[in-house]
Amino acid sequence: MGALGKFWESSVGKKIVMGVTGVILVGFVIGHMAGNLQFFAGADRYNAYARLLKHDIIELTWIVRGTLIVSVILHVTAAYQLTMRNRAARPADYALREPQVSTYASRTMRWGGVYLLVFLLYHIGHFTTGWFHPAFSETGTWGNVAIAFKSVPVALFYLGAMALLALHLYHGIWACARTLGFARPSANPLQRRIALVLAIVVSVGFSLLPLSVVLGFVR
Amino acid sequence: MTVKLDSKIPGGPLAEKWDAHRFEMKLVNPANKRKYHVIVVGSGLAGAAAAASMSELGYNVSCFAYQDSPRRAHSIAAQGGINAAKNYRNDGDSIRRLFYDTIKGGDFRAREANVYRLAQISVDIIDQCVAQGVPFAREYGGLLANRSFGGAQVSRTFYARGQTGQQLLLGAYQALEKEIAHGSVTMYSRHEMLDLVTIDGVARGIITRDMVSGKIEAHVADAVVLGTGGYGNVFYLSTNAKGCNVTATWRAHKKGAAFANPCYTQIHPTCIPQSGDHQSKLTLMSESLRNDGRVWVPKRREDCGKHPSEIAEDDRDYYLERKYPSFGNLSPRDIASRAAKEACDDGRGVGPGGRGVYLDFADAIKRLGKAAIEERYGNLFEMYERITAEDPYTVPMRIYPASHYSMGGLWVDYNLMSNVQGLHVIGEANFSDHGANRLGASALMQGLGDGYYVIPNTIGHYLASNKLGKVTADHPEFRAAIEQVEGRQRRLLGIKGKRTPDSFHKELGKIMWEKCGMARNAKGLNEALQEIPALREEFWQNVTVPGSGEELNQSLEKAGRVADFLEFGELLVTDALHREESCGGHFREEHQTEDGEAKRNDEQFAYVAAWEYAGEGKSPILNKEPLVFENVHLATRSYK
Amino acid sequence: MSAGLNLTLHVWRQAGPNAAGRMVDYKATDISPEMSFLEMLDVVNERLIESGGDPIAFDHDCREGICGMCGVMINGAAHGPMKLTTACQLHMRTFKDGDEITIEPWRAAGFPVVRDLVVDRSALDRIIQAGGYISAPTGSAQDANALPIPKQDADEAMDAAACIGCGACVAACPNSSASLFTSAKITHLGKLPQGQPERYRRALSMVAQMDLEGFGGCTLFGECQEACPKGISIDSITQMNRDYLWASLTKREEKKVAGAG
């Protein structure tokens, strides 16, 4: 087996792959969230932003999309394989095991991740290709959003995803710094302030869109 | 027939003996070393160091441990430190001073040549351990820190927090694991040695029990090295690990190896007192605590029940400072222990059962601040609080002496070989270096010295000087030994009496502690010599061992060990009765000065008592190796 | 003692490695609060033997929290409810009269049960064999003070070296990961100048062995750090990951040269 294969086969190597792809995905969600906030600058500005991404710099967009697709595939594959490995590592479970310090966020990484993956696929079909959108318009992106989130179930589905994204980031960003080895030694290693701030900023930033529509602030 | 005790001390000046001896010893050709198979029993400091070092030299080594991993041997529990004559402090230390301190500390009952060699190699031990990655304490300049320890007047003790034994053992363990990975050491964890096999008087292997499957197995070798530790658990309550036992050395003794000075047992002064009958072991608090703690008991018996804070300064008896003004609270272990016993015998002990004295840090905290004390002893204070639920920063600690170390052990010559050819004994299991009392921080030094530097050299000499014929496990001696071991096991399982092995151990411990503990007298010893055989008799009629031999059976393991302690205890008492003097850890009440100090009898007892097994039901035979002192003057040990 | 505790124990009993196991209930009556947890088990066992029963097998040795031999799951926590405390140092005053206590062996594919509460932790030894050492054969050392080591480095090495190899980290980890154990050794040796020559080789081979033994991966739950009786920090795991990553990036092929010398 080559060096790369050994790296991928090792539990630490796979976690590092998850960490690196995690960094890419975190970078993306921050950018995506920042871009989304232009929704509140009005339809023209927002549609122009969409046009920029979808037409003017479409080659660049595809490079980013390609990177993201590969990142998601690697992230999910590694997560799946590690989960299987971890399950096999305790064939007989305890009658009683009380979690002492692990956070809710850390314990929801797996099924939260599955939810986010489903959400991701739906979201692409919803706003990028328009398959699941009731009145999709190639050029009217602002309208696409404003119409979609009038549906309470859709808005709730999105808000749920953002809550889980917050949890995922809260644990993931902190764990990523430790997995990639750039966290500094700390007297209280379980503390995760940066991760907390980023998780709140990103999820709240995203949630503003569905919230503002479903609550009727934006019409 | 009495055994021949030839100590094989090399000639020449003391300082050159080891060097000259290494030159004179025969060497094994490097290409031939792998053809020799050496068994090492025990994986503590001595055993692990020996197994790793011999393997590095090229020998084919098998190492045995009763624990699940070699890393758990009880050397790991040593807290305080390891001595070495580095003189890094420029405070007047030297090899000669370490040698002299050790000889004097041992009350002039050790061999000069062995002790001098130990002081010489102490220097190399520190180098070796640092190279292995032992994280000794350091100063800000990056150099090694030292402290003075256990009554030494120079700072020669190297330490790694309060876990020096752990770190040194992990160093040796890692070296051992390296050699296991290399394939030249085969490790047998969860294997207990149950007999030594000799062929024509030469040690050629051992019989073990696989503690998981119960399989009794024969292991053949060209030489056997025992590093199986001490017998402190003969007192039941001791600071030793629960599993520590005398079985390996006792079975070797029954196969001809002389047992030397069994009555030299060390009682450590600073242990946490017993809290009740359920107590399974006693926990040692590092002696370094005595650097800053002051030992006292109430002056009046009626004050013993009071809270210590209610006892006025004038009503406290700082008895160590009073009796030994120049050493005070840092008096050697045997002296501090006995003084505590006297205070308690006088009815002035504190805590449950009145068996405890205070170790008070109030003055030190006032002088240095709580932070300084916390930095020095924080982990020990935590440990104390965990066990007693008392906070030693505000309430004085209670301490009491407990059995801790055994200076006695199998007799060995300068090459660490017993009187049985091919049987070598290292570390606490032998008798060699500490005389009648061991100084603090010297056990680690001796264990590693024997393991890293002495035995790897002397084993080659033994192997190169003797033509050893080929032997297999089919040899009648091996078969007979296996049968004997199996028979004994069957017998233990078949008694099906009413009492548990542990209850016998507890009862033996009580006899030993009360009649052959810190202070001994002829009357008590003679009583013990009646009581022990009676208890042994009862054991073989009334013990109950559940389960079978073909499984993990902790009761069976325990029963076998207790059976050996019941035989060994009698020898210990016999030795204590015969030694009509007080020296080091052996204090005979009949032999004391007017003010209650130990009185040695150099005229008659400046010898090693090496007992020879004479057979079932027969009195052991006493052999004497005279101790000759050419380089030190036999002084009375005084710490006043 | 009049203030004895009366407890109900639910204990895992398993006759051998391949036997089926089950939880069995025992009454532990009149237990002194001054007893250690293992002394309580001693008392239960003595009574079991006396009444012709089969005593509960459990590993233990030093009973002062340093050998690492003991360790059981007590009410769902490795070594029980008290922080920085091994089972042998846990005292019964932690419990109340009438308490029910569930006692189970460490559970992990890498720690097969031998009997009752006894498990086989030899996997940890094999991880050390894979590189948890500095190759310094006896006799090869220079003077101990020849190489100064900054106090902080030595202290941090000692923090990690305090590991007692009890396996509580594996037991407490929801993934049964041995990352804390493995990383503690990598950190101990990696902090010291003597450990540098083998540092990256060590990280690669110890991690490979850890995986081979069937332990899970690290998800940074943090349970190991909490369970560790010696307070070893998950900072060690960060160090291991860093060394592993660097080792993977910089690994060179070893050239095999025959006949040298």
Coordinates of N, CA and C in Angstrom, one line a residue, chain A residues 1 3-23 70-86 175-176 178-180, chain C residues 179 204 207-208 210-211 215-220 240-241 244-245 248:
Chain A
M1 N 0.8 -1.2 0.0 CA 0.0 0.0 0.0 C 0.9 1.2 0.0
A3 N 1.9 5.3 0.4 CA 1.8 6.2 1.6 C 0.4 6.8 1.7
L4 N -0.2 7.2 0.6 CA -1.5 7.8 0.6 C -2.6 6.9 1.1
G5 N -2.4 5.6 0.6 CA -3.4 4.6 1.0 C -3.3 4.3 2.5
K6 N -2.1 4.3 3.0 CA -1.9 4.0 4.4 C -2.5 5.2 5.2
F7 N -2.3 6.4 4.7 CA -2.8 7.6 5.4 C -4.4 7.5 5.5
W8 N -5.0 7.1 4.4 CA -6.4 7.0 4.3 C -6.9 5.9 5.2
E9 N -6.2 4.8 5.2 CA -6.6 3.6 6.0 C -6.5 3.9 7.5
S10 N -5.7 4.8 7.9 CA -5.5 5.0 9.4 C -6.6 5.9 9.9
S11 N -7.0 5.7 11.2 CA -8.0 6.4 11.8 C -7.7 7.9 11.9
V12 N -6.4 8.1 12.2 CA -6.0 9.5 12.3 C -6.0 10.2 10.9
G13 N -5.5 9.5 9.9 CA -5.4 10.0 8.6 C -6.8 10.4 8.1
K14 N -7.8 9.5 8.3 CA -9.2 9.8 7.9 C -9.7 11.0 8.6
K15 N -9.4 11.1 9.9 CA -9.8 12.3 10.7 C -9.2 13.6 10.1
I16 N -8.0 13.5 9.7 CA -7.3 14.6 9.1 C -8.0 15.0 7.8
V17 N -8.4 14.0 7.0 CA -9.1 14.3 5.8 C -10.4 15.0 6.1
M18 N -11.1 14.5 7.2 CA -12.3 15.2 7.6 C -12.1 16.6 8.1
G19 N -10.9 16.8 8.7 CA -10.6 18.1 9.2 C -10.3 19.1 8.0
V20 N -9.5 18.6 7.1 CA -9.2 19.5 5.9 C -10.4 19.8 5.1
T21 N -11.2 18.8 4.8 CA -12.5 19.1 4.1 C -13.4 19.9 4.9
G22 N -13.3 19.7 6.3 CA -14.2 20.5 7.1 C -13.8 22.0 7.1
V23 N -12.5 22.2 7.0 CA -12.0 23.6 6.9 C -12.6 24.2 5.6
V70 N -16.1 17.3 -4.0 CA -15.1 16.4 -3.6 C -15.0 16.4 -2.1
S71 N -15.0 17.6 -1.5 CA -14.9 17.7 0.0 C -16.0 17.0 0.7
V72 N -17.2 17.2 0.2 CA -18.4 16.6 0.8 C -18.3 15.0 0.7
I73 N -17.9 14.6 -0.5 CA -17.8 13.1 -0.7 C -16.8 12.6 0.3
L74 N -15.6 13.2 0.4 CA -14.5 12.7 1.2 C -15.0 12.8 2.7
H75 N -15.6 13.9 3.1 CA -16.0 14.1 4.4 C -17.0 13.1 4.9
V76 N -18.0 12.8 4.0 CA -19.0 11.9 4.3 C -18.5 10.4 4.3
T77 N -17.7 10.1 3.3 CA -17.1 8.8 3.2 C -16.3 8.5 4.5
A78 N -15.4 9.4 4.8 CA -14.6 9.2 6.0 C -15.4 9.1 7.2
A79 N -16.4 9.9 7.3 CA -17.3 9.9 8.5 C -18.0 8.5 8.6
Y80 N -18.5 8.1 7.5 CA -19.2 6.8 7.5 C -18.3 5.7 7.9
Q81 N -17.1 5.6 7.3 CA -16.1 4.5 7.6 C -15.7 4.6 9.0
L82 N -15.4 5.8 9.5 CA -15.0 5.9 10.9 C -16.1 5.5 11.8
T83 N -17.3 5.8 11.5 CA -18.5 5.4 12.3 C -18.6 3.9 12.4
M84 N -18.4 3.3 11.3 CA -18.5 1.8 11.2 C -17.3 1.2 12.1
R85 N -16.2 1.8 11.9 CA -15.0 1.3 12.7 C -15.3 1.5 14.2
N86 N -15.8 2.6 14.6 CA -16.0 2.9 16.0 C -17.1 2.0 16.6
A175 N -13.0 20.6 17.0 CA -12.4 19.3 16.8 C -11.4 19.4 15.7
C176 N -11.8 20.2 14.7 CA -10.9 20.3 13.5 C -9.5 20.9 13.8
R178 N -8.1 20.6 16.6 CA -7.3 19.6 17.3 C -6.9 18.5 16.4
T179 N -7.7 18.1 15.4 CA -7.4 17.0 14.5 C -6.2 17.4 13.6
L180 N -6.2 18.7 13.2 CA -5.2 19.1 12.3 C -3.9 19.6 13.1
Chain C
S179 N -6.8 6.6 21.7 CA -6.0 7.7 21.3 C -5.3 8.4 22.4
L204 N 3.9 7.4 13.3 CA 3.3 6.5 12.3 C 3.0 5.1 12.8
V207 N 0.4 4.7 15.7 CA -1.0 4.9 15.3 C -1.4 3.7 14.5
A208 N -0.5 3.2 13.6 CA -0.9 2.0 12.8 C -1.2 0.8 13.7
M210 N -2.3 1.0 16.9 CA -3.5 1.3 17.6 C -4.7 0.9 16.7
D211 N -4.6 1.2 15.4 CA -5.7 0.8 14.5 C -5.8 -0.7 14.4
F215 N -9.1 -0.7 18.0 CA -9.7 0.4 18.8 C -10.4 1.4 17.8
G216 N -11.3 2.2 18.3 CA -12.0 3.1 17.4 C -11.2 4.4 17.2
G217 N -11.7 5.3 16.4 CA -11.1 6.5 16.1 C -11.5 7.6 17.1
C218 N -10.8 8.7 17.1 CA -11.1 9.8 18.1 C -12.1 10.7 17.5
T219 N -13.1 11.0 18.2 CA -14.1 12.0 17.8 C -14.1 13.2 18.8
L220 N -13.1 13.2 19.6 CA -12.9 14.3 20.6 C -14.2 14.5 21.4
M240 N -0.4 14.3 18.9 CA -0.3 13.1 18.1 C -0.7 13.3 16.7
N241 N -1.8 14.0 16.6 CA -2.3 14.3 15.2 C -1.3 15.1 14.4
Y244 N 1.6 13.0 13.5 CA 1.2 12.1 12.5 C 1.1 12.7 11.1
L245 N 0.5 13.9 11.1 CA 0.3 14.7 9.8 C 1.7 15.0 9.3
S248 N 3.5 12.0 8.0 CA 3.0 11.6 6.7 C 3.5 12.5 5.5

